Structure formats: structure tokens, C-alpha cells
mmCIF file of C-alpha atoms in Angstrom:
data_model
loop_
_atom_site.group_PDB
_atom_site.id
_atom_site.type_symbol
_atom_site.label_atom_id
_atom_site.label_comp_id
_atom_site.label_asym_id
_atom_site.label_seq_id
_atom_site.Cartn_x
_atom_site.Cartn_y
_atom_site.Cartn_z
ATOM 1 C CA UNK A 250 0.000 0.000 0.000
ATOM 2 C CA UNK A 251 1.202 3.483 -0.658
ATOM 3 C CA UNK A 252 -0.112 6.814 0.598
ATOM 4 C CA UNK A 253 0.767 10.286 -0.551
ATOM 5 C CA UNK A 254 -0.461 13.865 -0.348
ATOM 6 C CA UNK A 255 -0.880 15.631 -3.626
ATOM 7 C CA UNK A 256 -0.747 19.383 -3.351
ATOM 8 C CA UNK A 257 -2.745 21.514 -5.784
ATOM 9 C CA UNK A 258 -1.308 22.863 -8.964
ATOM 10 C CA UNK A 259 -2.681 25.539 -11.245
ATOM 11 C CA UNK A 260 -5.292 23.143 -12.556
ATOM 12 C CA UNK A 261 -6.211 21.499 -9.252
ATOM 13 C CA UNK A 262 -7.328 23.364 -6.138
ATOM 14 C CA UNK A 263 -8.117 20.265 -4.089
ATOM 15 C CA UNK A 264 -5.800 18.500 -1.686
ATOM 16 C CA UNK A 265 -6.203 14.788 -2.157
ATOM 17 C CA UNK A 266 -5.094 11.836 -0.123
ATOM 18 C CA UNK A 267 -4.583 8.917 -2.459
ATOM 19 C CA UNK A 268 -4.256 5.369 -1.176
ATOM 20 C CA UNK A 269 -3.839 2.297 -3.361
ATOM 21 C CA UNK A 270 -3.119 -1.348 -2.880
ATOM 22 C CA UNK A 271 -2.876 -4.250 -5.278
ATOM 23 C CA UNK A 272 -1.841 -7.871 -5.315
ATOM 24 C CA UNK A 273 -1.569 -10.529 -7.967
ATOM 25 C CA UNK A 274 -2.117 -14.051 -6.743
ATOM 26 C CA UNK A 275 -1.532 -16.782 -9.351
ATOM 27 C CA UNK A 276 -2.705 -20.256 -8.394
ATOM 28 C CA UNK A 277 -0.645 -22.824 -10.242
ATOM 29 C CA UNK A 278 -1.737 -26.327 -11.064
ATOM 30 C CA UNK A 279 -1.669 -28.767 -8.207
ATOM 31 C CA UNK A 280 0.262 -31.995 -8.702
ATOM 32 C CA UNK A 281 -1.855 -35.071 -8.546
ATOM 33 C CA UNK A 282 -5.126 -33.235 -9.220
ATOM 34 C CA UNK A 283 -5.422 -33.102 -13.031
ATOM 35 C CA UNK A 284 -8.935 -31.680 -12.982
ATOM 36 C CA UNK A 285 -7.560 -28.497 -11.443
ATOM 37 C CA UNK A 286 -4.373 -28.281 -13.482
ATOM 38 C CA UNK A 287 -5.430 -25.151 -15.395
ATOM 39 C CA UNK A 288 -7.086 -22.894 -12.845
ATOM 40 C CA UNK A 289 -7.215 -19.255 -13.944
ATOM 41 C CA UNK A 290 -5.028 -16.759 -12.079
ATOM 42 C CA UNK A 291 -6.823 -14.807 -9.409
ATOM 43 C CA UNK A 292 -6.262 -11.075 -9.621
ATOM 44 C CA UNK A 293 -7.237 -8.947 -6.674
ATOM 45 C CA UNK A 294 -6.847 -5.222 -6.860
ATOM 46 C CA UNK A 295 -8.216 -2.474 -4.763
ATOM 47 C CA UNK A 296 -7.861 1.215 -5.236
ATOM 48 C CA UNK A 297 -9.204 3.629 -2.689
ATOM 49 C CA UNK A 298 -9.220 7.304 -3.518
ATOM 50 C CA UNK A 299 -10.388 9.789 -0.940
ATOM 51 C CA UNK A 300 -10.875 13.245 -2.367
ATOM 52 C CA UNK A 301 -11.652 16.105 -0.001
ATOM 53 C CA UNK A 302 -12.103 19.705 -0.989
ATOM 54 C CA UNK A 303 -11.840 22.075 1.943
ATOM 55 C CA UNK A 304 -11.631 25.801 2.477
ATOM 56 C CA UNK A 305 -9.130 27.630 4.628
ATOM 57 C CA UNK A 306 -9.106 31.110 6.157
ATOM 58 C CA UNK A 307 -5.938 32.941 5.128
ATOM 59 C CA UNK A 308 -4.756 36.424 6.153
ATOM 60 C CA UNK A 309 -2.355 38.710 4.314
ATOM 61 C CA UNK A 310 0.777 39.453 6.373
ATOM 62 C CA UNK A 311 3.114 40.371 3.537
ATOM 63 C CA UNK A 312 3.169 44.159 3.786
ATOM 64 C CA UNK A 313 4.006 45.066 0.180
ATOM 65 C CA UNK A 314 4.407 42.060 -2.064
ATOM 66 C CA UNK A 315 2.974 39.626 -4.599
ATOM 67 C CA UNK A 316 -0.144 37.553 -4.007
ATOM 68 C CA UNK A 317 1.545 34.365 -5.211
ATOM 69 C CA UNK A 318 4.267 34.317 -2.520
ATOM 70 C CA UNK A 319 3.215 31.710 0.090
ATOM 71 C CA UNK A 320 5.214 33.500 2.814
ATOM 72 C CA UNK A 321 2.962 36.556 2.479
ATOM 73 C CA UNK A 322 0.009 34.664 3.961
ATOM 74 C CA UNK A 323 -0.859 33.163 7.335
ATOM 75 C CA UNK A 324 -1.134 30.244 7.515
ATOM 76 C CA UNK A 325 1.562 30.014 4.863
ATOM 77 C CA UNK A 326 0.335 29.154 1.392
ATOM 78 C CA UNK A 327 -1.135 30.798 -1.685
ATOM 79 C CA UNK A 328 -4.955 31.018 -1.482
ATOM 80 C CA UNK A 329 -7.014 28.685 -3.654
ATOM 81 C CA UNK A 330 -10.460 29.048 -5.181
ATOM 82 C CA UNK A 331 -12.154 27.626 -2.077
ATOM 83 C CA UNK A 332 -10.478 29.862 0.518
ATOM 84 C CA UNK A 333 -11.586 32.862 2.555
ATOM 85 C CA UNK A 334 -9.011 35.640 2.284
ATOM 86 C CA UNK A 335 -8.603 38.612 4.655
ATOM 87 C CA UNK A 336 -6.619 41.741 3.772
ATOM 88 C CA UNK A 337 -6.423 44.357 6.532
ATOM 89 C CA UNK A 338 -3.420 46.404 5.394
ATOM 90 C CA UNK A 339 -0.447 46.491 3.063
ATOM 91 C CA UNK A 340 -0.188 46.491 -0.722
ATOM 92 C CA UNK A 341 -1.060 43.271 -2.521
ATOM 93 C CA UNK A 342 -0.069 42.733 -6.145
ATOM 94 C CA UNK A 343 -2.457 40.187 -7.605
ATOM 95 C CA UNK A 344 -2.392 38.486 -11.003
ATOM 96 C CA UNK A 345 -4.743 36.558 -13.268
ATOM 97 C CA UNK A 346 -4.163 33.373 -11.245
ATOM 98 C CA UNK A 347 -5.162 34.923 -7.905
ATOM 99 C CA UNK A 348 -8.122 32.966 -6.551
ATOM 100 C CA UNK A 349 -10.490 33.013 -3.592
ATOM 101 C CA UNK A 350 -14.071 32.151 -2.669
ATOM 102 C CA UNK A 351 -14.600 35.086 -0.298
ATOM 103 C CA UNK A 352 -12.419 38.102 0.347
ATOM 104 C CA UNK A 353 -12.790 40.389 3.352
ATOM 105 C CA UNK A 354 -10.940 43.618 2.569
ATOM 106 C CA UNK A 355 -10.768 46.237 5.338
ATOM 107 C CA UNK A 356 -7.653 48.259 4.497
ATOM 108 C CA UNK A 357 -4.638 48.674 2.241
ATOM 109 C CA UNK A 358 -4.188 48.592 -1.521
ATOM 110 C CA UNK A 359 -4.789 45.968 -4.180
ATOM 111 C CA UNK A 360 -2.893 46.208 -7.445
ATOM 112 C CA UNK A 361 -2.139 43.959 -10.357
ATOM 113 C CA UNK A 362 -5.142 42.304 -11.994
ATOM 114 C CA UNK A 363 -7.713 40.795 -9.630
ATOM 115 C CA UNK A 364 -10.967 39.085 -10.626
ATOM 116 C CA UNK A 365 -13.917 38.165 -8.449
ATOM 117 C CA UNK A 366 -14.926 34.915 -10.133
ATOM 118 C CA UNK A 367 -18.455 33.666 -10.740
ATOM 119 C CA UNK A 368 -19.867 32.700 -7.347
ATOM 120 C CA UNK A 369 -17.119 34.630 -5.560
ATOM 121 C CA UNK A 370 -17.710 37.429 -3.042
ATOM 122 C CA UNK A 371 -15.575 40.423 -2.126
ATOM 123 C CA UNK A 372 -16.661 42.157 1.072
ATOM 124 C CA UNK A 373 -15.201 45.666 1.372
ATOM 125 C CA UNK A 374 -15.667 47.076 4.867
ATOM 126 C CA UNK A 375 -14.197 48.832 7.876
ATOM 127 C CA UNK A 376 -13.331 52.453 8.543
ATOM 128 C CA UNK A 377 -9.941 52.601 6.817
ATOM 129 C CA UNK A 378 -9.478 53.812 3.260
ATOM 130 C CA UNK A 379 -8.990 51.180 0.555
ATOM 131 C CA UNK A 380 -7.170 51.722 -2.752
ATOM 132 C CA UNK A 381 -7.710 49.982 -6.093
ATOM 133 C CA UNK A 382 -4.452 50.580 -7.985
ATOM 134 C CA UNK A 383 -4.901 47.900 -10.657
ATOM 135 C CA UNK A 384 -7.837 46.547 -12.665
ATOM 136 C CA UNK A 385 -10.502 44.985 -10.426
ATOM 137 C CA UNK A 386 -12.978 42.870 -12.403
ATOM 138 C CA UNK A 387 -16.254 41.485 -11.093
ATOM 139 C CA UNK A 388 -17.177 38.589 -13.367
ATOM 140 C CA UNK A 389 -20.609 37.320 -14.365
ATOM 141 C CA UNK A 390 -22.051 35.821 -11.162
ATOM 142 C CA UNK A 391 -19.589 37.610 -8.869
ATOM 143 C CA UNK A 392 -20.513 39.973 -6.020
ATOM 144 C CA UNK A 393 -18.666 42.969 -4.616
ATOM 145 C CA UNK A 394 -20.361 44.228 -1.450
ATOM 146 C CA UNK A 395 -19.155 47.530 0.014
ATOM 147 C CA UNK A 396 -20.090 48.505 3.576
ATOM 148 C CA UNK A 397 -18.386 50.376 6.428
ATOM 149 C CA UNK A 398 -17.388 54.020 6.602
ATOM 150 C CA UNK A 399 -14.031 53.968 4.827
ATOM 151 C CA UNK A 400 -13.690 55.530 1.390
ATOM 152 C CA UNK A 401 -12.783 53.449 -1.637
ATOM 153 C CA UNK A 402 -10.265 55.033 -4.018
ATOM 154 C CA UNK A 403 -9.721 54.076 -7.657
ATOM 155 C CA UNK A 404 -6.234 55.262 -8.618
ATOM 156 C CA UNK A 405 -5.350 55.429 -12.303
ATOM 157 C CA UNK A 406 -2.284 57.426 -13.263
ATOM 158 C CA UNK A 407 0.406 55.649 -15.253
ATOM 159 C CA UNK A 408 2.998 58.265 -14.293
ATOM 160 C CA UNK A 409 2.838 56.856 -10.772
ATOM 161 C CA UNK A 410 2.343 53.283 -11.977
ATOM 162 C CA UNK A 411 -1.343 53.145 -11.038
ATOM 163 C CA UNK A 412 -3.750 51.421 -13.437
ATOM 164 C CA UNK A 413 -6.819 51.224 -11.206
ATOM 165 C CA UNK A 414 -10.291 50.730 -12.592
ATOM 166 C CA UNK A 415 -13.377 48.739 -11.661
ATOM 167 C CA UNK A 416 -15.085 46.613 -14.302
ATOM 168 C CA UNK A 417 -18.450 45.174 -13.302
ATOM 169 C CA UNK A 418 -19.240 42.709 -16.057
ATOM 170 C CA UNK A 419 -22.712 41.691 -17.229
ATOM 171 C CA UNK A 420 -24.210 39.466 -14.537
ATOM 172 C CA UNK A 421 -21.998 40.934 -11.805
ATOM 173 C CA UNK A 422 -23.344 42.789 -8.753
ATOM 174 C CA UNK A 423 -21.636 45.771 -7.127
ATOM 175 C CA UNK A 424 -23.666 46.527 -4.004
ATOM 176 C CA UNK A 425 -23.229 49.677 -1.912
ATOM 177 C CA UNK A 426 -24.367 49.438 1.706
ATOM 178 C CA UNK A 427 -23.113 52.776 3.032
ATOM 179 C CA UNK A 428 -22.964 56.519 2.374
ATOM 180 C CA UNK A 429 -19.220 56.604 1.642
ATOM 181 C CA UNK A 430 -17.537 57.990 -1.450
ATOM 182 C CA UNK A 431 -16.054 56.114 -4.371
ATOM 183 C CA UNK A 432 -13.171 58.458 -4.934
ATOM 184 C CA UNK A 433 -9.793 59.082 -6.574
ATOM 185 C CA UNK A 434 -6.803 61.380 -6.163
ATOM 186 C CA UNK A 435 -6.018 61.371 -9.903
ATOM 187 C CA UNK A 436 -7.632 62.296 -13.200
ATOM 188 C CA UNK A 437 -8.233 59.006 -15.008
ATOM 189 C CA UNK A 438 -10.248 56.588 -12.844
ATOM 190 C CA UNK A 439 -12.989 54.500 -14.420
ATOM 191 C CA UNK A 440 -15.959 52.441 -13.262
ATOM 192 C CA UNK A 441 -17.315 50.434 -16.210
ATOM 193 C CA UNK A 442 -20.693 48.953 -15.325
ATOM 194 C CA UNK A 443 -22.270 46.338 -17.581
ATOM 195 C CA UNK A 444 -23.857 44.498 -14.648
ATOM 196 C CA UNK A 445 -25.817 45.870 -11.700
ATOM 197 C CA UNK A 446 -24.694 48.749 -9.475
ATOM 198 C CA UNK A 447 -27.049 48.806 -6.484
ATOM 199 C CA UNK A 448 -27.327 51.030 -3.416
ATOM 200 C CA UNK A 449 -29.285 49.005 -0.865
ATOM 201 C CA UNK A 450 -28.397 50.676 2.445
ATOM 202 C CA UNK A 451 -27.627 54.143 3.770
ATOM 203 C CA UNK A 452 -30.069 57.054 3.667
ATOM 204 C CA UNK A 453 -27.452 59.639 2.663
ATOM 205 C CA UNK A 454 -25.379 60.288 -0.461
ATOM 206 C CA UNK A 455 -23.052 57.803 -2.104
ATOM 207 C CA UNK A 456 -20.814 59.855 -4.383
ATOM 208 C CA UNK A 457 -19.226 58.246 -7.435
ATOM 209 C CA UNK A 458 -16.317 60.433 -8.541
ATOM 210 C CA UNK A 459 -14.568 58.260 -11.150
ATOM 211 C CA UNK A 460 -15.911 58.353 -14.683
ATOM 212 C CA UNK A 461 -18.925 56.019 -14.745
ATOM 213 C CA UNK A 462 -19.668 54.229 -18.013
ATOM 214 C CA UNK A 463 -23.032 52.533 -17.631
ATOM 215 C CA UNK A 464 -24.313 49.991 -20.124
ATOM 216 C CA UNK A 465 -25.958 47.926 -17.400
ATOM 217 C CA UNK A 466 -28.302 48.829 -14.547
ATOM 218 C CA UNK A 467 -28.092 51.305 -11.692
ATOM 219 C CA UNK A 468 -30.559 50.548 -8.880
ATOM 220 C CA UNK A 469 -31.091 52.977 -5.997
ATOM 221 C CA UNK A 470 -33.223 51.428 -3.270
ATOM 222 C CA UNK A 471 -32.437 54.033 -0.606
ATOM 223 C CA UNK A 472 -30.598 57.340 -0.285
ATOM 224 C CA UNK A 473 -28.961 59.043 -3.250
ATOM 225 C CA UNK A 474 -26.298 58.005 -5.733
ATOM 226 C CA UNK A 475 -24.536 61.081 -7.085
ATOM 227 C CA UNK A 476 -22.302 60.782 -10.145
ATOM 228 C CA UNK A 477 -19.606 63.473 -10.131
ATOM 229 C CA UNK A 478 -17.223 62.297 -12.846
ATOM 230 C CA UNK A 479 -19.293 62.205 -16.023
ATOM 231 C CA UNK A 480 -19.259 59.204 -18.316
ATOM 232 C CA UNK A 481 -21.616 57.156 -20.444
ATOM 233 C CA UNK A 482 -25.204 57.477 -19.218
ATOM 234 C CA UNK A 483 -26.599 54.714 -21.395
ATOM 235 C CA UNK A 484 -28.163 51.682 -19.790
ATOM 236 C CA UNK A 485 -30.838 51.794 -17.123
ATOM 237 C CA UNK A 486 -31.242 53.918 -13.986
ATOM 238 C CA UNK A 487 -33.999 52.898 -11.567
ATOM 239 C CA UNK A 488 -35.047 54.226 -8.177
ATOM 240 C CA UNK A 489 -37.393 52.375 -5.851
ATOM 241 C CA UNK A 490 -36.812 54.433 -2.709
ATOM 242 C CA UNK A 491 -33.981 56.819 -3.486
ATOM 243 C CA UNK A 492 -32.634 59.170 -6.142
ATOM 244 C CA UNK A 493 -30.030 59.422 -8.898
ATOM 245 C CA UNK A 494 -28.168 62.654 -9.558
ATOM 246 C CA UNK A 495 -25.943 63.305 -12.585
ATOM 247 C CA UNK A 496 -24.164 66.136 -10.833
ATOM 248 C CA UNK A 497 -20.860 66.983 -12.490
ATOM 249 C CA UNK A 498 -18.866 66.169 -15.603
ATOM 250 C CA UNK A 499 -20.080 65.439 -19.118
ATOM 251 C CA UNK A 500 -22.435 62.514 -19.639
ATOM 252 C CA UNK A 501 -22.698 61.042 -23.117
ATOM 253 C CA UNK A 502 -25.543 58.929 -24.494
ATOM 254 C CA UNK A 503 -23.898 56.270 -26.660
ATOM 255 C CA UNK A 504 -27.059 54.206 -26.766
ATOM 256 C CA UNK A 505 -30.561 54.086 -25.323
ATOM 257 C CA UNK A 506 -30.904 55.181 -21.702
ATOM 258 C CA UNK A 507 -33.872 54.515 -19.411
ATOM 259 C CA UNK A 508 -34.743 56.345 -16.208
ATOM 260 C CA UNK A 509 -37.489 55.012 -13.999
ATOM 261 C CA UNK A 510 -38.736 54.916 -10.441
#
């Protein structure tokens, strides 16, 4: 019998314990018993495979560094698609292979290219400011949920090496549960919304200061969403208990727009 742990590779996020055993037992002819002189060999084999997918809770401790360095996480190891990830501070440089099931982000900066996959959840909360300094994509079926009192900054200025933008793809949900500002310190931030941008909590104003290109749906269930950076006002804007204000900047209609309440 042999036993081994197989650790996950890029194509395999499970840890699997594999056990196997086999034996080959030939039964030769028995002298003096001709009627049993040609018994077939008996082959006995057993293979037992136990496959267990589990999730771990992993916290960023790396200060400034790459996502894919195992030493930047506690417990040590690069997060997989089934893990819950917590980032409270520091600067994380993600890449297209960065995976998680749930992320709890309460402070610090995220750069590189990070995607919230279908079925994944990013919870943005706490009182500290958070900075998006690389492209953050919310895929079809993904959810980004923003609560807490801390501002969220989208930083896009290539002179300083910032390429921040938020892309909410069709089928994605970006849900605002506060009255904080989506802000930037530079001139070129972008929020591209092809999915649903929804304000579901907070009776005050949620300001959106990056350029907002809407080809999806904006839903305001409470309070006010105020767009201060101009953009593409196509798509749909609906209010069921709040208001939408196109306050500052130039808004362009590149297609049909619908406003309703």
C-alpha cells in the first residue's frame, strides 16, 4: 500500500489523499489433481481514492508584495479558489491566477489584476481607506459588497504606476451598503458597469467620482447616488426608494438610456 499527499497545482485546487493497494495471486496447477491443473489466475486489486475539498481562512501578512508568494500569507500558502481571504493592510499585487471564494478587505491597496470569479464574493468594509491601484474585475455571477465608513479610491495614473479601474461585467453585482464615497486622487479613474450597481443601504449620499460608463443597470433602493465624474449614461437607472443625480462632468448617451422609479 502506498499513501501520498498531492498538493494543488494551477489546474487542481483540491488536496487529495490517495491510497492504493494491489496484489496478484496466481494459483498454479496442483500436482496429482489433473482436474484443477489449469485454474485461472486470481487477480485482486483495490484502489481507494479519498478526495476532499476544503476551504481555509488565510490572512495577508506580507506588507508590500505579490499575491503568489506563500510567505505573504498566514497560515503560509497561496490562497485557492475555495479559501476565505482577509486583507487588513499592506499592498497586494495580484495576477490573473489569484483565486479566492470570499475576500474580506478592510484596508490597504490591491494592485495587479484581480478578478472576483463567478460565485465569488468580495466584502469591502471597515473604517480605513482602501485603494484599487490595478484593474478589479467582477465577473458574471460575482458579487462585490461595500459597507463600512471607509472611502474606496480608484487610482489610475500611469505616471505613478497606477492602473486602477473597476469593471463590473454583465451578470456581476456591485452593491453599496453605506454613504461613503467612491473616490480618486487622480484624473483618469474608471468604473465600467455592464452588470448591476445597487445602493441598498444608507439614507445619505453615495458619491461616485470616477468616470462612470453605464451599459448595465443602476438601482437605488435608498438614499442618493450622485455621479460626479461624467461618463456614459446609457443603460438603465432605476429608483425604488432613493434618487439618482448626474451632478458633475459630461455625460454622453452612446445608446438608449432609461430612467425610472
